[in-house]
DNA sequence: TGTACATCAGTGAACGCGCGTTCACTGATGTAC
DNA sequence: TGTACATCAGTGAACGCGCGTTCACTGATGTAC
């Protein structure tokens, strides 16, 4: 079967989308090529014409997940959400439950830290972009200071979401999320130093 | 070879110590029984007289790592360290580099969130204890409020350390750690609400 | 216009390997007589 | 006091399985003549 022009590139993007969800849901080392390809509606043999190795897929899937998450943030901002809305959406029960389509940092950070340098570089770039976008919502006078505060605010958000996901008791998890929102807002509104 | 009384229990503790380090270093699903047993100076066959399954080992090793980390915190407090010292030690270059003996939350949280309920319960208990210990260092009037703020402060610390570990550029990582310290201290000193 | 061929995304079986787990066995020591 | 036996932590080979990866093959379509 021969395919229309652009078909291969579309398949590749589809594999990346599926992989980035599988990794976030199951973890990078727990998710396998066969499972990902099966979920993409293909057989495992079709993987290697698209990617050189699992490592390459991981690197691109991490970048893909970050870009997707970044895109969703920008959409929300265009729709008029302010920083408080962004924080409340991030630290919500829905985000706690939806790991596959959620923040890649919350789902994968310790595993990303164990990846080869190229993957970590790709992650660090995506993180920097995300933090800059958050920083633009802060009232700080100079941008570098805002970036530094935004980094800490996002770290608080990521850690809080991870706590809430690990906690099996839903009530306790909800409390953790609320505490995170309160502290994040406090940091966002604190007088700039 | 027959062994003195208490030998088996000592071996079990030794396996747990090694496993809790392996998990933090390599990740839970990436670390294998054979590797752990080899590092403990035993053969893989000796595992099952001590533990019923890998899942059981994970649960106990997570609890073990939390207890060890808790113990180190309490030692530091007895030695006279205050909250600022604790934060600076946690968000230090040394802790960024020493994953195997460091904070289990920073090394394992997303993987713990994917474990069976029993493991997540064990984690949540350890987390609560740790946060309570931190809360006692806060100036808050009532304890529940202090606990809620301590949760957020610890979440910020965990997220920040994870960012710093994932970032390949050492200078940028150092900056992230410093921003985390500053924000954590701001949260710790903010007037209680 | 009709036919033979080239293309190439995807198939599916197979590779070696390491996983978690099982089990018959070892062998130094404590105990029984 | 000396000998035969029971104990049991640990050994190491093997189990079935799924991993990441390779490769000969398929077969629908575009192209050449």
JSON list of C-alpha atoms in Angstrom, two decimals, chain B residues 12-192:
[
{"chain": "B", "resi": 12, "resn": "UNK", "atom": "CA", "xyz": [16.92, -8.25, 55.30]},
{"chain": "B", "resi": 13, "resn": "UNK", "atom": "CA", "xyz": [17.71, -4.78, 56.61]},
{"chain": "B", "resi": 14, "resn": "UNK", "atom": "CA", "xyz": [20.84, -4.73, 54.47]},
{"chain": "B", "resi": 15, "resn": "UNK", "atom": "CA", "xyz": [18.86, -5.62, 51.32]},
{"chain": "B", "resi": 16, "resn": "UNK", "atom": "CA", "xyz": [16.36, -2.85, 52.17]},
{"chain": "B", "resi": 17, "resn": "UNK", "atom": "CA", "xyz": [19.16, -0.31, 52.57]},
{"chain": "B", "resi": 18, "resn": "UNK", "atom": "CA", "xyz": [20.73, -1.25, 49.25]},
{"chain": "B", "resi": 19, "resn": "UNK", "atom": "CA", "xyz": [17.36, -1.37, 47.47]},
{"chain": "B", "resi": 20, "resn": "UNK", "atom": "CA", "xyz": [16.29, 2.05, 48.74]},
{"chain": "B", "resi": 21, "resn": "UNK", "atom": "CA", "xyz": [19.53, 3.49, 47.31]},
{"chain": "B", "resi": 22, "resn": "UNK", "atom": "CA", "xyz": [19.18, 1.64, 43.98]},
{"chain": "B", "resi": 23, "resn": "UNK", "atom": "CA", "xyz": [15.61, 2.82, 43.55]},
{"chain": "B", "resi": 24, "resn": "UNK", "atom": "CA", "xyz": [16.56, 6.43, 44.20]},
{"chain": "B", "resi": 25, "resn": "UNK", "atom": "CA", "xyz": [19.55, 6.20, 41.87]},
{"chain": "B", "resi": 26, "resn": "UNK", "atom": "CA", "xyz": [17.99, 4.30, 38.94]},
{"chain": "B", "resi": 27, "resn": "UNK", "atom": "CA", "xyz": [14.25, 4.62, 39.47]},
{"chain": "B", "resi": 28, "resn": "UNK", "atom": "CA", "xyz": [11.83, 2.01, 40.79]},
{"chain": "B", "resi": 29, "resn": "UNK", "atom": "CA", "xyz": [10.97, 0.21, 37.58]},
{"chain": "B", "resi": 30, "resn": "UNK", "atom": "CA", "xyz": [14.48, 0.52, 36.12]},
{"chain": "B", "resi": 31, "resn": "UNK", "atom": "CA", "xyz": [16.14, -1.12, 39.17]},
{"chain": "B", "resi": 32, "resn": "UNK", "atom": "CA", "xyz": [16.09, -4.91, 39.07]},
{"chain": "B", "resi": 33, "resn": "UNK", "atom": "CA", "xyz": [16.15, -7.59, 41.76]},
{"chain": "B", "resi": 34, "resn": "UNK", "atom": "CA", "xyz": [19.35, -9.18, 40.46]},
{"chain": "B", "resi": 35, "resn": "UNK", "atom": "CA", "xyz": [21.18, -5.86, 40.45]},
{"chain": "B", "resi": 36, "resn": "UNK", "atom": "CA", "xyz": [20.04, -5.00, 43.95]},
{"chain": "B", "resi": 37, "resn": "UNK", "atom": "CA", "xyz": [20.97, -8.43, 45.32]},
{"chain": "B", "resi": 38, "resn": "UNK", "atom": "CA", "xyz": [24.35, -8.29, 43.58]},
{"chain": "B", "resi": 39, "resn": "UNK", "atom": "CA", "xyz": [25.04, -4.88, 45.10]},
{"chain": "B", "resi": 40, "resn": "UNK", "atom": "CA", "xyz": [24.08, -6.33, 48.49]},
{"chain": "B", "resi": 41, "resn": "UNK", "atom": "CA", "xyz": [26.69, -9.08, 48.00]},
{"chain": "B", "resi": 42, "resn": "UNK", "atom": "CA", "xyz": [24.13, -11.86, 47.52]},
{"chain": "B", "resi": 43, "resn": "UNK", "atom": "CA", "xyz": [22.70, -13.87, 44.62]},
{"chain": "B", "resi": 44, "resn": "UNK", "atom": "CA", "xyz": [19.24, -13.30, 43.20]},
{"chain": "B", "resi": 45, "resn": "UNK", "atom": "CA", "xyz": [17.87, -16.53, 44.66]},
{"chain": "B", "resi": 46, "resn": "UNK", "atom": "CA", "xyz": [18.34, -15.21, 48.19]},
{"chain": "B", "resi": 47, "resn": "UNK", "atom": "CA", "xyz": [15.72, -12.52, 47.61]},
{"chain": "B", "resi": 48, "resn": "UNK", "atom": "CA", "xyz": [12.52, -14.53, 48.03]},
{"chain": "B", "resi": 49, "resn": "UNK", "atom": "CA", "xyz": [13.14, -15.93, 51.50]},
{"chain": "B", "resi": 50, "resn": "UNK", "atom": "CA", "xyz": [13.19, -12.26, 52.58]},
{"chain": "B", "resi": 51, "resn": "UNK", "atom": "CA", "xyz": [10.47, -10.65, 50.45]},
{"chain": "B", "resi": 52, "resn": "UNK", "atom": "CA", "xyz": [7.35, -11.98, 48.77]},
{"chain": "B", "resi": 53, "resn": "UNK", "atom": "CA", "xyz": [7.68, -9.87, 45.64]},
{"chain": "B", "resi": 54, "resn": "UNK", "atom": "CA", "xyz": [9.32, -6.80, 44.15]},
{"chain": "B", "resi": 55, "resn": "UNK", "atom": "CA", "xyz": [6.19, -4.86, 45.07]},
{"chain": "B", "resi": 56, "resn": "UNK", "atom": "CA", "xyz": [6.73, -5.70, 48.75]},
{"chain": "B", "resi": 57, "resn": "UNK", "atom": "CA", "xyz": [10.37, -4.63, 48.50]},
{"chain": "B", "resi": 58, "resn": "UNK", "atom": "CA", "xyz": [9.37, -1.34, 46.88]},
{"chain": "B", "resi": 59, "resn": "UNK", "atom": "CA", "xyz": [6.88, -0.61, 49.63]},
{"chain": "B", "resi": 60, "resn": "UNK", "atom": "CA", "xyz": [9.36, -1.33, 52.41]},
{"chain": "B", "resi": 61, "resn": "UNK", "atom": "CA", "xyz": [12.26, 0.37, 50.65]},
{"chain": "B", "resi": 62, "resn": "UNK", "atom": "CA", "xyz": [10.20, 3.54, 50.16]},
{"chain": "B", "resi": 63, "resn": "UNK", "atom": "CA", "xyz": [9.25, 3.52, 53.84]},
{"chain": "B", "resi": 64, "resn": "UNK", "atom": "CA", "xyz": [12.88, 2.82, 54.72]},
{"chain": "B", "resi": 65, "resn": "UNK", "atom": "CA", "xyz": [14.16, 5.73, 52.63]},
{"chain": "B", "resi": 66, "resn": "UNK", "atom": "CA", "xyz": [11.59, 8.07, 54.16]},
{"chain": "B", "resi": 67, "resn": "UNK", "atom": "CA", "xyz": [12.52, 6.97, 57.68]},
{"chain": "B", "resi": 68, "resn": "UNK", "atom": "CA", "xyz": [16.22, 7.46, 56.93]},
{"chain": "B", "resi": 69, "resn": "UNK", "atom": "CA", "xyz": [15.58, 10.92, 55.51]},
{"chain": "B", "resi": 70, "resn": "UNK", "atom": "CA", "xyz": [13.38, 11.80, 58.49]},
{"chain": "B", "resi": 71, "resn": "UNK", "atom": "CA", "xyz": [16.09, 10.59, 60.84]},
{"chain": "B", "resi": 72, "resn": "UNK", "atom": "CA", "xyz": [18.71, 12.74, 59.15]},
{"chain": "B", "resi": 73, "resn": "UNK", "atom": "CA", "xyz": [16.43, 15.78, 59.49]},
{"chain": "B", "resi": 74, "resn": "UNK", "atom": "CA", "xyz": [15.95, 15.13, 63.20]},
{"chain": "B", "resi": 75, "resn": "UNK", "atom": "CA", "xyz": [19.68, 14.71, 63.72]},
{"chain": "B", "resi": 76, "resn": "UNK", "atom": "CA", "xyz": [20.26, 18.06, 62.03]},
{"chain": "B", "resi": 77, "resn": "UNK", "atom": "CA", "xyz": [17.67, 19.73, 64.25]},
{"chain": "B", "resi": 78, "resn": "UNK", "atom": "CA", "xyz": [19.26, 18.26, 67.38]},
{"chain": "B", "resi": 79, "resn": "UNK", "atom": "CA", "xyz": [22.58, 19.60, 66.14]},
{"chain": "B", "resi": 80, "resn": "UNK", "atom": "CA", "xyz": [21.01, 23.06, 66.23]},
{"chain": "B", "resi": 81, "resn": "UNK", "atom": "CA", "xyz": [20.10, 23.69, 62.59]},
{"chain": "B", "resi": 82, "resn": "UNK", "atom": "CA", "xyz": [17.17, 26.02, 62.06]},
{"chain": "B", "resi": 83, "resn": "UNK", "atom": "CA", "xyz": [14.69, 26.04, 59.16]},
{"chain": "B", "resi": 84, "resn": "UNK", "atom": "CA", "xyz": [16.92, 28.19, 56.96]},
{"chain": "B", "resi": 85, "resn": "UNK", "atom": "CA", "xyz": [19.81, 25.75, 57.40]},
{"chain": "B", "resi": 86, "resn": "UNK", "atom": "CA", "xyz": [17.52, 22.84, 56.60]},
{"chain": "B", "resi": 87, "resn": "UNK", "atom": "CA", "xyz": [16.32, 24.54, 53.42]},
{"chain": "B", "resi": 88, "resn": "UNK", "atom": "CA", "xyz": [19.84, 25.46, 52.33]},
{"chain": "B", "resi": 89, "resn": "UNK", "atom": "CA", "xyz": [21.11, 21.94, 52.96]},
{"chain": "B", "resi": 90, "resn": "UNK", "atom": "CA", "xyz": [18.20, 20.45, 51.02]},
{"chain": "B", "resi": 91, "resn": "UNK", "atom": "CA", "xyz": [18.63, 22.85, 48.09]},
{"chain": "B", "resi": 92, "resn": "UNK", "atom": "CA", "xyz": [22.40, 22.42, 47.90]},
{"chain": "B", "resi": 93, "resn": "UNK", "atom": "CA", "xyz": [24.67, 21.34, 45.06]},
{"chain": "B", "resi": 94, "resn": "UNK", "atom": "CA", "xyz": [25.62, 18.29, 47.16]},
{"chain": "B", "resi": 95, "resn": "UNK", "atom": "CA", "xyz": [22.01, 17.12, 47.43]},
{"chain": "B", "resi": 96, "resn": "UNK", "atom": "CA", "xyz": [21.52, 17.75, 43.71]},
{"chain": "B", "resi": 97, "resn": "UNK", "atom": "CA", "xyz": [24.37, 15.33, 42.99]},
{"chain": "B", "resi": 98, "resn": "UNK", "atom": "CA", "xyz": [23.73, 12.70, 45.65]},
{"chain": "B", "resi": 99, "resn": "UNK", "atom": "CA", "xyz": [20.51, 11.06, 44.52]},
{"chain": "B", "resi": 100, "resn": "UNK", "atom": "CA", "xyz": [21.05, 7.60, 45.98]},
{"chain": "B", "resi": 101, "resn": "UNK", "atom": "CA", "xyz": [21.21, 8.84, 49.58]},
{"chain": "B", "resi": 102, "resn": "UNK", "atom": "CA", "xyz": [19.02, 11.90, 49.15]},
{"chain": "B", "resi": 103, "resn": "UNK", "atom": "CA", "xyz": [15.36, 12.74, 49.52]},
{"chain": "B", "resi": 104, "resn": "UNK", "atom": "CA", "xyz": [13.11, 9.90, 48.28]},
{"chain": "B", "resi": 105, "resn": "UNK", "atom": "CA", "xyz": [10.41, 12.38, 47.31]},
{"chain": "B", "resi": 106, "resn": "UNK", "atom": "CA", "xyz": [12.69, 14.23, 44.92]},
{"chain": "B", "resi": 107, "resn": "UNK", "atom": "CA", "xyz": [13.95, 10.98, 43.41]},
{"chain": "B", "resi": 108, "resn": "UNK", "atom": "CA", "xyz": [10.76, 8.94, 43.19]},
{"chain": "B", "resi": 109, "resn": "UNK", "atom": "CA", "xyz": [7.52, 10.90, 43.53]},
{"chain": "B", "resi": 110, "resn": "UNK", "atom": "CA", "xyz": [5.91, 10.35, 40.11]},
{"chain": "B", "resi": 111, "resn": "UNK", "atom": "CA", "xyz": [6.78, 6.65, 40.27]},
{"chain": "B", "resi": 112, "resn": "UNK", "atom": "CA", "xyz": [5.38, 6.37, 43.79]},
{"chain": "B", "resi": 113, "resn": "UNK", "atom": "CA", "xyz": [2.13, 7.92, 42.52]},
{"chain": "B", "resi": 114, "resn": "UNK", "atom": "CA", "xyz": [1.85, 4.94, 40.10]},
{"chain": "B", "resi": 115, "resn": "UNK", "atom": "CA", "xyz": [2.35, 2.30, 42.80]},
{"chain": "B", "resi": 116, "resn": "UNK", "atom": "CA", "xyz": [-0.44, 0.24, 44.40]},
{"chain": "B", "resi": 117, "resn": "UNK", "atom": "CA", "xyz": [-2.41, 1.88, 47.21]},
{"chain": "B", "resi": 118, "resn": "UNK", "atom": "CA", "xyz": [-0.45, 0.23, 50.05]},
{"chain": "B", "resi": 119, "resn": "UNK", "atom": "CA", "xyz": [2.82, 1.77, 48.84]},
{"chain": "B", "resi": 120, "resn": "UNK", "atom": "CA", "xyz": [1.22, 5.17, 48.33]},
{"chain": "B", "resi": 121, "resn": "UNK", "atom": "CA", "xyz": [-0.23, 4.96, 51.87]},
{"chain": "B", "resi": 122, "resn": "UNK", "atom": "CA", "xyz": [3.20, 4.17, 53.27]},
{"chain": "B", "resi": 123, "resn": "UNK", "atom": "CA", "xyz": [4.59, 7.15, 51.40]},
{"chain": "B", "resi": 124, "resn": "UNK", "atom": "CA", "xyz": [1.80, 9.49, 52.51]},
{"chain": "B", "resi": 125, "resn": "UNK", "atom": "CA", "xyz": [2.43, 8.55, 56.15]},
{"chain": "B", "resi": 126, "resn": "UNK", "atom": "CA", "xyz": [6.14, 9.27, 55.87]},
{"chain": "B", "resi": 127, "resn": "UNK", "atom": "CA", "xyz": [5.45, 12.53, 54.10]},
{"chain": "B", "resi": 128, "resn": "UNK", "atom": "CA", "xyz": [3.04, 13.66, 56.81]},
{"chain": "B", "resi": 129, "resn": "UNK", "atom": "CA", "xyz": [5.62, 12.96, 59.51]},
{"chain": "B", "resi": 130, "resn": "UNK", "atom": "CA", "xyz": [8.31, 14.87, 57.65]},
{"chain": "B", "resi": 131, "resn": "UNK", "atom": "CA", "xyz": [6.06, 17.85, 57.04]},
{"chain": "B", "resi": 132, "resn": "UNK", "atom": "CA", "xyz": [5.03, 17.91, 60.72]},
{"chain": "B", "resi": 133, "resn": "UNK", "atom": "CA", "xyz": [8.66, 18.07, 61.73]},
{"chain": "B", "resi": 134, "resn": "UNK", "atom": "CA", "xyz": [9.20, 21.00, 59.39]},
{"chain": "B", "resi": 135, "resn": "UNK", "atom": "CA", "xyz": [6.01, 22.65, 60.66]},
{"chain": "B", "resi": 136, "resn": "UNK", "atom": "CA", "xyz": [7.40, 22.72, 64.19]},
{"chain": "B", "resi": 137, "resn": "UNK", "atom": "CA", "xyz": [10.09, 25.10, 62.94]},
{"chain": "B", "resi": 138, "resn": "UNK", "atom": "CA", "xyz": [7.54, 27.63, 61.66]},
{"chain": "B", "resi": 139, "resn": "UNK", "atom": "CA", "xyz": [6.45, 30.60, 63.77]},
{"chain": "B", "resi": 140, "resn": "UNK", "atom": "CA", "xyz": [2.73, 29.92, 63.21]},
{"chain": "B", "resi": 141, "resn": "UNK", "atom": "CA", "xyz": [0.45, 30.13, 66.16]},
{"chain": "B", "resi": 142, "resn": "UNK", "atom": "CA", "xyz": [-1.71, 27.06, 65.51]},
{"chain": "B", "resi": 143, "resn": "UNK", "atom": "CA", "xyz": [-0.25, 23.78, 64.34]},
{"chain": "B", "resi": 144, "resn": "UNK", "atom": "CA", "xyz": [-2.68, 22.91, 61.53]},
{"chain": "B", "resi": 145, "resn": "UNK", "atom": "CA", "xyz": [-1.87, 26.17, 59.75]},
{"chain": "B", "resi": 146, "resn": "UNK", "atom": "CA", "xyz": [1.82, 25.52, 60.17]},
{"chain": "B", "resi": 147, "resn": "UNK", "atom": "CA", "xyz": [1.38, 22.04, 58.72]},
{"chain": "B", "resi": 148, "resn": "UNK", "atom": "CA", "xyz": [-0.35, 23.43, 55.67]},
{"chain": "B", "resi": 149, "resn": "UNK", "atom": "CA", "xyz": [2.40, 25.97, 55.09]},
{"chain": "B", "resi": 150, "resn": "UNK", "atom": "CA", "xyz": [5.10, 23.38, 55.68]},
{"chain": "B", "resi": 151, "resn": "UNK", "atom": "CA", "xyz": [3.50, 21.17, 53.01]},
{"chain": "B", "resi": 152, "resn": "UNK", "atom": "CA", "xyz": [3.77, 23.95, 50.47]},
{"chain": "B", "resi": 153, "resn": "UNK", "atom": "CA", "xyz": [7.33, 24.81, 51.51]},
{"chain": "B", "resi": 154, "resn": "UNK", "atom": "CA", "xyz": [8.38, 21.19, 51.14]},
{"chain": "B", "resi": 155, "resn": "UNK", "atom": "CA", "xyz": [6.62, 20.92, 47.77]},
{"chain": "B", "resi": 156, "resn": "UNK", "atom": "CA", "xyz": [8.60, 23.95, 46.63]},
{"chain": "B", "resi": 157, "resn": "UNK", "atom": "CA", "xyz": [11.82, 22.32, 47.86]},
{"chain": "B", "resi": 158, "resn": "UNK", "atom": "CA", "xyz": [11.07, 19.02, 46.09]},
{"chain": "B", "resi": 159, "resn": "UNK", "atom": "CA", "xyz": [10.09, 20.67, 42.82]},
{"chain": "B", "resi": 160, "resn": "UNK", "atom": "CA", "xyz": [13.13, 22.93, 42.90]},
{"chain": "B", "resi": 161, "resn": "UNK", "atom": "CA", "xyz": [15.54, 20.05, 43.52]},
{"chain": "B", "resi": 162, "resn": "UNK", "atom": "CA", "xyz": [13.94, 18.09, 40.67]},
{"chain": "B", "resi": 163, "resn": "UNK", "atom": "CA", "xyz": [14.33, 21.07, 38.32]},
{"chain": "B", "resi": 164, "resn": "UNK", "atom": "CA", "xyz": [17.97, 21.45, 39.32]},
{"chain": "B", "resi": 165, "resn": "UNK", "atom": "CA", "xyz": [18.65, 17.75, 38.77]},
{"chain": "B", "resi": 166, "resn": "UNK", "atom": "CA", "xyz": [17.01, 17.70, 35.35]},
{"chain": "B", "resi": 167, "resn": "UNK", "atom": "CA", "xyz": [18.87, 20.82, 34.21]},
{"chain": "B", "resi": 168, "resn": "UNK", "atom": "CA", "xyz": [22.18, 19.79, 32.61]},
{"chain": "B", "resi": 169, "resn": "UNK", "atom": "CA", "xyz": [23.78, 23.22, 32.88]},
{"chain": "B", "resi": 170, "resn": "UNK", "atom": "CA", "xyz": [25.35, 23.47, 36.33]},
{"chain": "B", "resi": 171, "resn": "UNK", "atom": "CA", "xyz": [25.22, 27.27, 36.46]},
{"chain": "B", "resi": 172, "resn": "UNK", "atom": "CA", "xyz": [21.55, 27.36, 35.59]},
{"chain": "B", "resi": 173, "resn": "UNK", "atom": "CA", "xyz": [20.89, 24.60, 38.13]},
{"chain": "B", "resi": 174, "resn": "UNK", "atom": "CA", "xyz": [22.65, 26.62, 40.82]},
{"chain": "B", "resi": 175, "resn": "UNK", "atom": "CA", "xyz": [20.47, 29.61, 40.00]},
{"chain": "B", "resi": 176, "resn": "UNK", "atom": "CA", "xyz": [17.34, 27.46, 40.28]},
{"chain": "B", "resi": 177, "resn": "UNK", "atom": "CA", "xyz": [18.44, 26.20, 43.72]},
{"chain": "B", "resi": 178, "resn": "UNK", "atom": "CA", "xyz": [19.09, 29.76, 44.91]},
{"chain": "B", "resi": 179, "resn": "UNK", "atom": "CA", "xyz": [15.70, 30.95, 43.66]},
{"chain": "B", "resi": 180, "resn": "UNK", "atom": "CA", "xyz": [14.14, 28.04, 45.55]},
{"chain": "B", "resi": 181, "resn": "UNK", "atom": "CA", "xyz": [15.90, 28.97, 48.78]},
{"chain": "B", "resi": 182, "resn": "UNK", "atom": "CA", "xyz": [14.78, 32.57, 48.49]},
{"chain": "B", "resi": 183, "resn": "UNK", "atom": "CA", "xyz": [11.15, 31.64, 47.81]},
{"chain": "B", "resi": 184, "resn": "UNK", "atom": "CA", "xyz": [11.08, 28.98, 50.55]},
{"chain": "B", "resi": 185, "resn": "UNK", "atom": "CA", "xyz": [12.37, 31.50, 53.09]},
{"chain": "B", "resi": 186, "resn": "UNK", "atom": "CA", "xyz": [9.80, 34.04, 51.91]},
{"chain": "B", "resi": 187, "resn": "UNK", "atom": "CA", "xyz": [7.05, 31.47, 52.49]},
{"chain": "B", "resi": 188, "resn": "UNK", "atom": "CA", "xyz": [8.48, 30.50, 55.86]},
{"chain": "B", "resi": 189, "resn": "UNK", "atom": "CA", "xyz": [8.60, 34.10, 57.06]},
{"chain": "B", "resi": 190, "resn": "UNK", "atom": "CA", "xyz": [5.36, 35.34, 55.56]},
{"chain": "B", "resi": 191, "resn": "UNK", "atom": "CA", "xyz": [2.81, 36.46, 58.16]},
{"chain": "B", "resi": 192, "resn": "UNK", "atom": "CA", "xyz": [0.52, 33.55, 59.01]}
]
